[in-house]
């Protein structure tokens, strides 16, 4: 069955056994995530090569996402780990303390500027909020705290500040080195972790170009409180990116889980309004790390994101280290298809009152309108060099599959993430009437269309040039 919502799967030890990755792609994976927080350069290169080979073997297109680690702020290590601290205890975060010297009264930091980013009364969240500290005072590089939520604390756990505001730069030296690896691999998308604003994304784009990735699509991982503090802040980071990820782990820690659902819905809506792709991530089917079936709450979580209009839903530990990576992909695909049966999926009138600056966006609206209102319509076809028209059409909810035809593998891989879009390799230029006949003939041969089907086709007068889409046609397949 036609599935609009795309699936992103993180690669790791669980996907390494022979045949597992191929089964996952056949089960419905549209993008794989290479997590640069783990693994060596050779591991990532090997995985990427395997993805490309499997996709070629099965005549499909799978995007590759390189995910940079970013400034993960952590405590250092203890003499004996884990330690236990209780409510009311005093506990000091000391940037001068050496690794291995922590105990149940103090621990070192890998982030030396913490003392400059906090004031008395701030709440620090350790290990995703499982342990919480209230800042009492600051002396030099020492942050003295009182334990407000106690528990076990082990080596290298992360630190967040409630409400956000830590000043760590979004791109570290490790990230800059990993960009060169991503360029060598030829990733289609590059995720920037912990960006603070649109300026961080502009800086990341300049570094990506220096690394040789002129056409890579940048994904802003929205996981800092300041990036969602207002609608203006959300729009700033959305417009500076090609895609956004609702990274609900660190974001939920900083803003609180109670606020998370509303923020998720708003981010998805704004991303679509501004013609950007959006991925919803983190703990979507977490229980399947060790269970062959998801919980009902997890299926509802995935379904809710689908109904909100997300382009893709992402699996992290479920496929990277889980016991059932293939079953997890199948379960997620099934939930997506089920949610897409809801009538709200086919509502597209939320942009009918807008005015468009670009001709290809107007053409995309025409195509969607015709596809929705013409009886017997089977598909929307876009001849695309860059994927832009397919993206614009996918921003308008539709019951129709959008077939994006291009001769460029990078464009097709990019389109693999767009909601409702099926990338199809097509390489013919010349007289437009000959091109159209070749399009319909190929799509019939590949089983997408059959005689008698009605389709909408968009193209430019010069099909081999980007940005020239200016024509929308209704055609009958014969």
XYZ file of C-alpha atoms in Angstrom:
478
model
C 0.000 0.000 0.000
C 1.131 3.549 -0.769
C 2.825 4.963 2.363
C 3.306 8.710 2.462
C 5.291 9.054 5.698
C 8.961 8.159 5.430
C 11.034 6.114 7.890
C 14.537 7.017 9.091
C 16.547 4.214 10.713
C 19.777 4.629 12.688
C 22.556 2.182 11.840
C 24.620 0.454 14.508
C 25.689 -2.950 15.807
C 22.195 -4.384 15.351
C 22.220 -3.607 11.624
C 25.703 -5.030 11.019
C 24.873 -8.768 10.573
C 24.710 -9.872 6.947
C 21.291 -9.328 5.422
C 19.764 -7.211 8.194
C 20.187 -3.843 6.489
C 18.793 -5.215 3.235
C 15.750 -6.572 5.061
C 15.239 -3.192 6.746
C 15.323 -1.338 3.428
C 12.901 -3.814 1.894
C 10.659 -3.378 4.958
C 10.388 0.347 4.289
C 13.438 2.375 5.348
C 13.727 5.546 3.249
C 16.723 7.123 4.980
C 19.545 5.733 7.098
C 21.228 7.735 9.838
C 24.969 7.523 10.433
C 25.509 8.669 14.015
C 28.942 10.317 14.181
C 28.792 10.213 17.987
C 29.763 6.542 17.646
C 31.860 4.444 15.314
C 34.960 5.003 13.230
C 35.370 6.598 9.820
C 35.826 3.184 8.196
C 32.595 1.916 9.791
C 30.548 4.794 8.400
C 32.077 4.465 4.942
C 31.384 0.731 4.860
C 27.777 1.209 5.955
C 27.168 3.960 3.400
C 28.602 1.854 0.579
C 26.369 -1.038 1.567
C 23.289 1.193 1.581
C 24.079 2.457 -1.914
C 24.658 -1.096 -3.182
C 21.395 -2.415 -1.713
C 19.415 0.520 -3.096
C 20.893 -0.022 -6.555
C 20.188 -3.765 -6.398
C 16.509 -3.171 -5.637
C 16.051 -0.147 -7.923
C 15.124 2.146 -5.055
C 16.512 5.310 -3.516
C 17.588 5.601 0.120
C 18.900 8.870 1.533
C 21.900 8.949 3.868
C 21.926 11.299 6.862
C 25.200 12.141 8.583
C 24.420 13.207 12.158
C 27.118 15.332 13.819
C 27.601 14.887 17.560
C 27.617 18.558 18.522
C 28.570 19.959 21.934
C 27.225 17.201 24.152
C 27.850 18.642 27.625
C 28.766 15.978 30.148
C 30.075 15.424 33.620
C 33.434 13.681 33.902
C 34.155 10.379 35.688
C 34.097 9.035 39.242
C 36.586 7.054 41.317
C 33.871 4.427 41.600
C 30.858 4.485 39.286
C 27.970 4.772 39.832
C 27.597 6.978 42.881
C 24.354 7.727 44.749
C 23.232 11.181 45.839
C 20.118 12.076 47.827
C 17.738 15.009 48.033
C 19.261 17.770 50.131
C 22.880 16.699 49.545
C 25.467 19.248 48.475
C 27.115 18.467 45.162
C 29.757 20.443 43.266
C 30.429 20.562 39.519
C 34.096 21.524 39.334
C 35.712 22.221 35.954
C 39.187 21.878 37.489
C 38.611 18.397 38.881
C 40.449 15.707 36.928
C 38.785 12.652 35.334
C 38.438 9.790 37.798
C 38.383 12.064 40.852
C 34.611 12.366 41.239
C 32.794 11.069 44.308
C 29.406 11.542 45.948
C 30.176 15.204 46.710
C 31.712 16.440 43.447
C 32.595 15.624 39.851
C 34.545 17.206 37.002
C 33.185 18.634 33.738
C 34.077 18.445 30.085
C 32.408 21.849 29.595
C 34.628 24.395 31.267
C 32.318 27.377 30.696
C 29.406 26.075 32.784
C 30.158 28.502 35.640
C 29.711 31.430 33.236
C 26.334 30.178 31.969
C 24.483 29.707 35.250
C 23.352 31.794 38.200
C 22.064 30.923 41.659
C 18.589 29.401 41.403
C 19.107 27.713 38.028
C 18.158 24.051 37.687
C 20.632 21.629 36.101
C 19.352 18.348 34.713
C 21.745 15.400 34.673
C 21.194 12.111 32.856
C 18.100 13.411 31.005
C 16.667 14.833 34.222
C 16.908 11.682 36.307
C 19.108 13.665 38.699
C 18.440 17.373 39.263
C 20.529 20.036 40.952
C 19.716 23.590 42.019
C 22.593 26.033 41.717
C 23.418 27.614 45.097
C 26.477 29.679 44.218
C 29.430 29.945 41.839
C 33.063 30.296 42.828
C 35.493 30.525 39.933
C 34.907 27.371 37.866
C 33.049 25.615 40.679
C 29.258 25.387 40.552
C 27.946 24.472 43.999
C 24.537 22.862 44.007
C 21.864 21.275 46.167
C 20.332 17.977 45.059
C 16.598 18.373 44.393
C 16.067 15.008 42.679
C 18.438 12.275 43.799
C 19.479 8.934 42.394
C 22.349 7.070 40.804
C 24.840 8.980 38.696
C 27.461 7.323 36.510
C 30.325 8.459 34.313
C 29.918 10.905 31.417
C 26.222 11.633 31.851
C 24.850 14.640 29.999
C 23.990 18.025 31.497
C 21.132 20.300 30.442
C 19.985 23.584 31.902
C 16.244 23.855 32.469
C 14.972 26.558 30.152
C 18.127 26.398 28.027
C 20.842 29.008 27.769
C 24.123 27.093 27.745
C 26.467 28.964 25.431
C 28.377 26.033 23.922
C 28.922 26.506 20.192
C 26.927 24.194 17.936
C 29.958 22.934 16.011
C 32.994 21.439 17.714
C 36.398 20.529 16.294
C 35.212 16.926 16.105
C 32.181 18.019 14.060
C 34.390 19.906 11.621
C 36.547 16.812 11.169
C 33.439 14.642 10.755
C 32.218 16.975 8.006
C 35.169 15.830 5.910
C 34.126 12.209 6.488
C 30.547 13.084 5.527
C 31.821 14.754 2.346
C 33.908 11.702 1.432
C 30.891 9.450 1.961
C 28.633 11.740 -0.063
C 25.826 12.054 2.488
C 22.574 13.537 1.193
C 21.632 15.243 4.444
C 23.810 16.568 7.295
C 22.301 17.043 10.763
C 23.596 19.839 13.012
C 23.201 19.087 16.716
C 22.253 21.755 19.282
C 22.110 24.814 16.978
C 21.074 27.905 18.930
C 19.617 29.923 16.058
C 19.632 30.465 12.324
C 23.092 31.993 12.460
C 24.525 28.672 13.681
C 22.959 26.995 10.653
C 24.386 29.594 8.259
C 27.820 28.984 9.773
C 27.354 25.222 9.394
C 26.419 25.701 5.743
C 29.588 27.685 5.078
C 31.682 24.946 6.694
C 29.860 22.268 4.700
C 30.689 24.114 1.475
C 34.338 24.397 2.509
C 34.320 20.629 3.071
C 33.066 20.082 -0.475
C 29.349 19.589 0.239
C 27.841 22.348 -1.887
C 24.505 20.603 -2.362
C 24.088 18.779 0.957
C 20.770 19.366 2.707
C 21.213 20.717 6.251
C 18.998 19.392 9.046
C 18.632 21.522 12.184
C 18.134 19.303 15.223
C 15.810 21.391 17.367
C 16.818 20.409 20.901
C 17.534 23.656 22.760
C 14.886 25.579 24.661
C 15.887 28.906 23.113
C 15.112 27.594 19.604
C 11.435 27.138 20.522
C 11.054 30.051 22.943
C 8.906 31.930 20.410
C 7.461 31.469 16.951
C 10.049 33.928 15.622
C 12.841 31.734 17.029
C 11.340 28.646 15.393
C 10.969 30.373 12.024
C 14.539 31.706 12.226
C 16.069 28.245 12.508
C 13.592 26.679 10.059
C 14.362 29.210 7.323
C 18.123 28.754 7.765
C 17.793 24.994 7.210
C 16.616 22.589 4.532
C 14.974 20.327 7.101
C 14.341 20.297 10.835
C 14.305 17.440 13.299
C 12.058 17.562 16.344
C 14.731 16.035 18.606
C 12.523 15.280 21.560
C 15.198 13.913 23.913
C 17.246 16.940 24.913
C 14.418 19.295 23.940
C 12.048 17.535 26.325
C 14.599 17.738 29.106
C 15.068 21.496 28.629
C 11.428 22.576 28.185
C 9.687 19.765 30.072
C 7.705 16.894 28.597
C 4.407 18.662 29.324
C 5.290 21.338 26.761
C 6.734 18.969 24.197
C 3.626 17.890 22.293
C 2.470 21.432 21.602
C 5.946 22.423 20.428
C 6.155 19.346 18.181
C 2.869 20.206 16.497
C 3.886 23.830 15.969
C 7.295 22.922 14.540
C 5.742 20.487 12.069
C 3.182 23.055 10.968
C 5.711 25.869 10.578
C 8.196 23.669 8.719
C 5.568 22.737 6.159
C 4.411 26.355 5.862
C 7.959 27.428 5.076
C 8.532 24.603 2.568
C 10.943 22.674 4.756
C 11.092 18.950 5.496
C 10.479 17.796 9.084
C 11.535 14.638 10.939
C 10.042 13.589 14.272
C 12.518 11.669 16.426
C 13.400 10.070 19.761
C 11.854 7.122 21.600
C 9.112 6.572 19.041
C 9.202 2.804 19.538
C 11.684 2.602 22.401
C 10.228 -0.559 23.919
C 11.112 -2.487 20.751
C 14.777 -2.348 21.717
C 13.925 -5.422 23.754
C 10.358 -6.309 22.769
C 9.046 -7.747 19.482
C 5.978 -5.465 19.652
C 5.513 -1.754 20.365
C 3.307 -0.495 23.162
C -0.061 0.997 22.310
C 1.190 4.363 23.548
C 4.097 4.189 21.078
C 1.829 3.384 18.147
C -0.335 6.367 19.103
C 2.763 8.585 19.312
C 3.859 7.624 15.796
C 0.311 7.988 14.474
C -0.016 11.426 16.043
C 3.127 12.648 14.286
C 1.781 11.287 10.989
C -1.517 13.106 11.475
C 0.390 16.302 12.319
C 2.015 16.120 8.870
C 5.581 15.063 9.634
C 7.578 13.985 6.606
C 9.376 11.228 8.478
C 9.506 9.364 11.770
C 12.860 8.239 13.081
C 14.176 5.165 14.877
C 17.325 5.501 17.001
C 18.312 2.796 19.488
C 15.461 0.632 18.229
C 17.420 -0.204 15.071
C 20.965 0.722 16.127
C 21.209 -1.618 19.123
C 17.779 -3.231 19.397
C 16.999 -6.928 19.239
C 14.336 -6.541 16.525
C 15.451 -3.944 13.940
C 13.543 -5.407 10.981
C 10.362 -6.022 12.972
C 10.544 -2.458 14.286
C 10.649 -1.001 10.776
C 7.708 -3.181 9.730
C 5.728 -2.127 12.807
C 6.397 1.555 12.192
C 5.453 1.266 8.509
C 2.200 -0.428 9.466
C 1.315 2.313 11.955
C 2.051 5.021 9.376
C -0.236 3.395 6.791
C -2.972 3.007 9.390
C -2.778 6.646 10.455
C -2.788 7.816 6.848
C -6.281 6.380 6.380
C -7.654 9.228 8.488
C -9.547 11.782 6.324
C -7.501 14.698 7.687
C -4.497 13.419 5.734
C -6.176 14.469 2.484
C -6.941 18.048 3.586
C -4.891 20.510 1.550
C -6.791 23.799 1.761
C -4.635 25.321 4.490
C -2.595 27.173 1.813
C -5.362 28.127 -0.617
C -5.481 31.735 0.579
C -1.725 32.291 0.176
C 0.091 34.115 -2.588
C 3.284 32.639 -4.033
C 6.479 34.332 -5.181
C 7.768 31.419 -7.250
C 6.153 30.066 -10.423
C 6.982 26.455 -9.528
C 5.096 26.827 -6.236
C 2.023 28.020 -8.138
C 2.397 25.046 -10.493
C 2.609 22.704 -7.492
C -0.655 24.139 -6.148
C -2.308 23.703 -9.561
C -1.183 20.086 -9.701
C -2.535 19.305 -6.241
C -5.864 21.025 -6.962
C -6.301 19.145 -10.233
C -5.324 15.829 -8.655
C -7.790 16.265 -5.805
C -10.746 17.343 -7.940
C -10.454 15.395 -11.183
C -12.295 12.069 -11.015
C -10.088 9.104 -11.868
C -6.788 10.815 -11.128
C -4.043 8.327 -10.160
C -0.822 10.256 -9.621
C 1.094 13.515 -9.806
C 4.285 13.359 -11.888
C 7.046 15.955 -11.623
C 10.005 16.141 -13.990
C 12.614 17.670 -11.730
C 16.293 18.561 -11.785
C 16.657 19.698 -8.174
C 13.590 18.154 -6.514
C 12.098 21.559 -5.681
C 8.731 21.073 -7.390
C 8.306 17.665 -5.758
C 9.069 19.257 -2.378
C 6.562 22.064 -2.934
C 3.853 19.645 -4.002
C 4.535 17.504 -0.944
C 3.857 20.483 1.367
C 0.198 20.278 0.310
C -1.506 17.239 1.806
C -2.866 14.948 -0.873
C -4.173 11.429 -1.312
C -2.110 11.165 -4.518
C 1.367 9.672 -4.864
C 3.861 12.199 -6.227
C 6.274 10.556 -8.669
C 9.485 12.605 -8.835
C 11.405 11.769 -12.014
C 15.019 12.866 -12.345
C 18.306 11.810 -13.928
C 20.273 12.915 -10.854
C 20.830 10.324 -8.115
C 21.453 13.041 -5.520
C 18.093 14.634 -6.346
C 16.320 11.287 -6.083
C 17.971 10.547 -2.745
C 16.918 13.964 -1.508
C 13.317 13.295 -2.596
C 13.301 9.993 -0.686
C 12.615 11.983 2.510
C 9.691 14.053 1.175
C 6.276 13.023 2.401
C 4.221 11.336 -0.288
C 7.008 11.437 -2.899
C 8.311 8.401 -4.802
C 11.681 9.047 -6.525
C 12.050 7.409 -9.964
C 15.147 7.497 -12.158
C 14.409 8.919 -15.621
C 16.936 10.173 -18.153
C 15.655 11.570 -21.422
C 15.767 15.046 -22.897
C 14.794 16.630 -26.210
C 11.376 17.428 -27.617
C 8.949 17.696 -24.690
C 6.279 15.576 -26.386
C 8.793 12.759 -26.888
C 9.875 13.124 -23.261
C 6.282 12.868 -22.014
C 5.640 9.739 -24.079
C 8.810 8.199 -22.626
C 7.702 9.121 -19.097
C 4.327 7.425 -19.396
C 5.817 4.389 -21.134
C 8.439 3.892 -18.418
C 5.955 4.327 -15.571
C 3.668 1.746 -17.176
C 6.521 -0.718 -17.534
C 7.499 -0.224 -13.878
C 3.937 -0.817 -12.677
C 3.144 2.680 -11.429
C 0.489 3.323 -14.093
C -1.751 1.438 -16.473
C -3.774 2.258 -19.579
C -6.686 4.570 -18.874
C -5.151 6.247 -15.822
C -5.332 10.017 -15.544
C -2.255 11.839 -14.260
C -1.086 15.382 -13.649
C 2.381 16.161 -15.004
C 4.527 19.216 -14.268
C 7.606 20.198 -16.232
C 9.583 23.127 -17.594
C 9.984 24.150 -21.182
C 13.607 23.032 -20.893
C 13.469 19.851 -18.827
C 17.223 19.617 -18.358
C 17.471 22.974 -16.516
C 16.740 23.545 -12.830
C 14.152 26.119 -11.785
C 12.218 26.223 -15.062
C 9.012 24.372 -14.081
C 6.140 26.382 -15.558
C 3.690 23.860 -17.011
C 0.962 21.625 -15.586
C -0.771 19.100 -17.838
C -3.547 16.544 -17.375
C -2.827 13.386 -19.364
C -4.485 10.056 -20.027
C -2.254 7.009 -20.157
C -2.700 5.072 -23.413
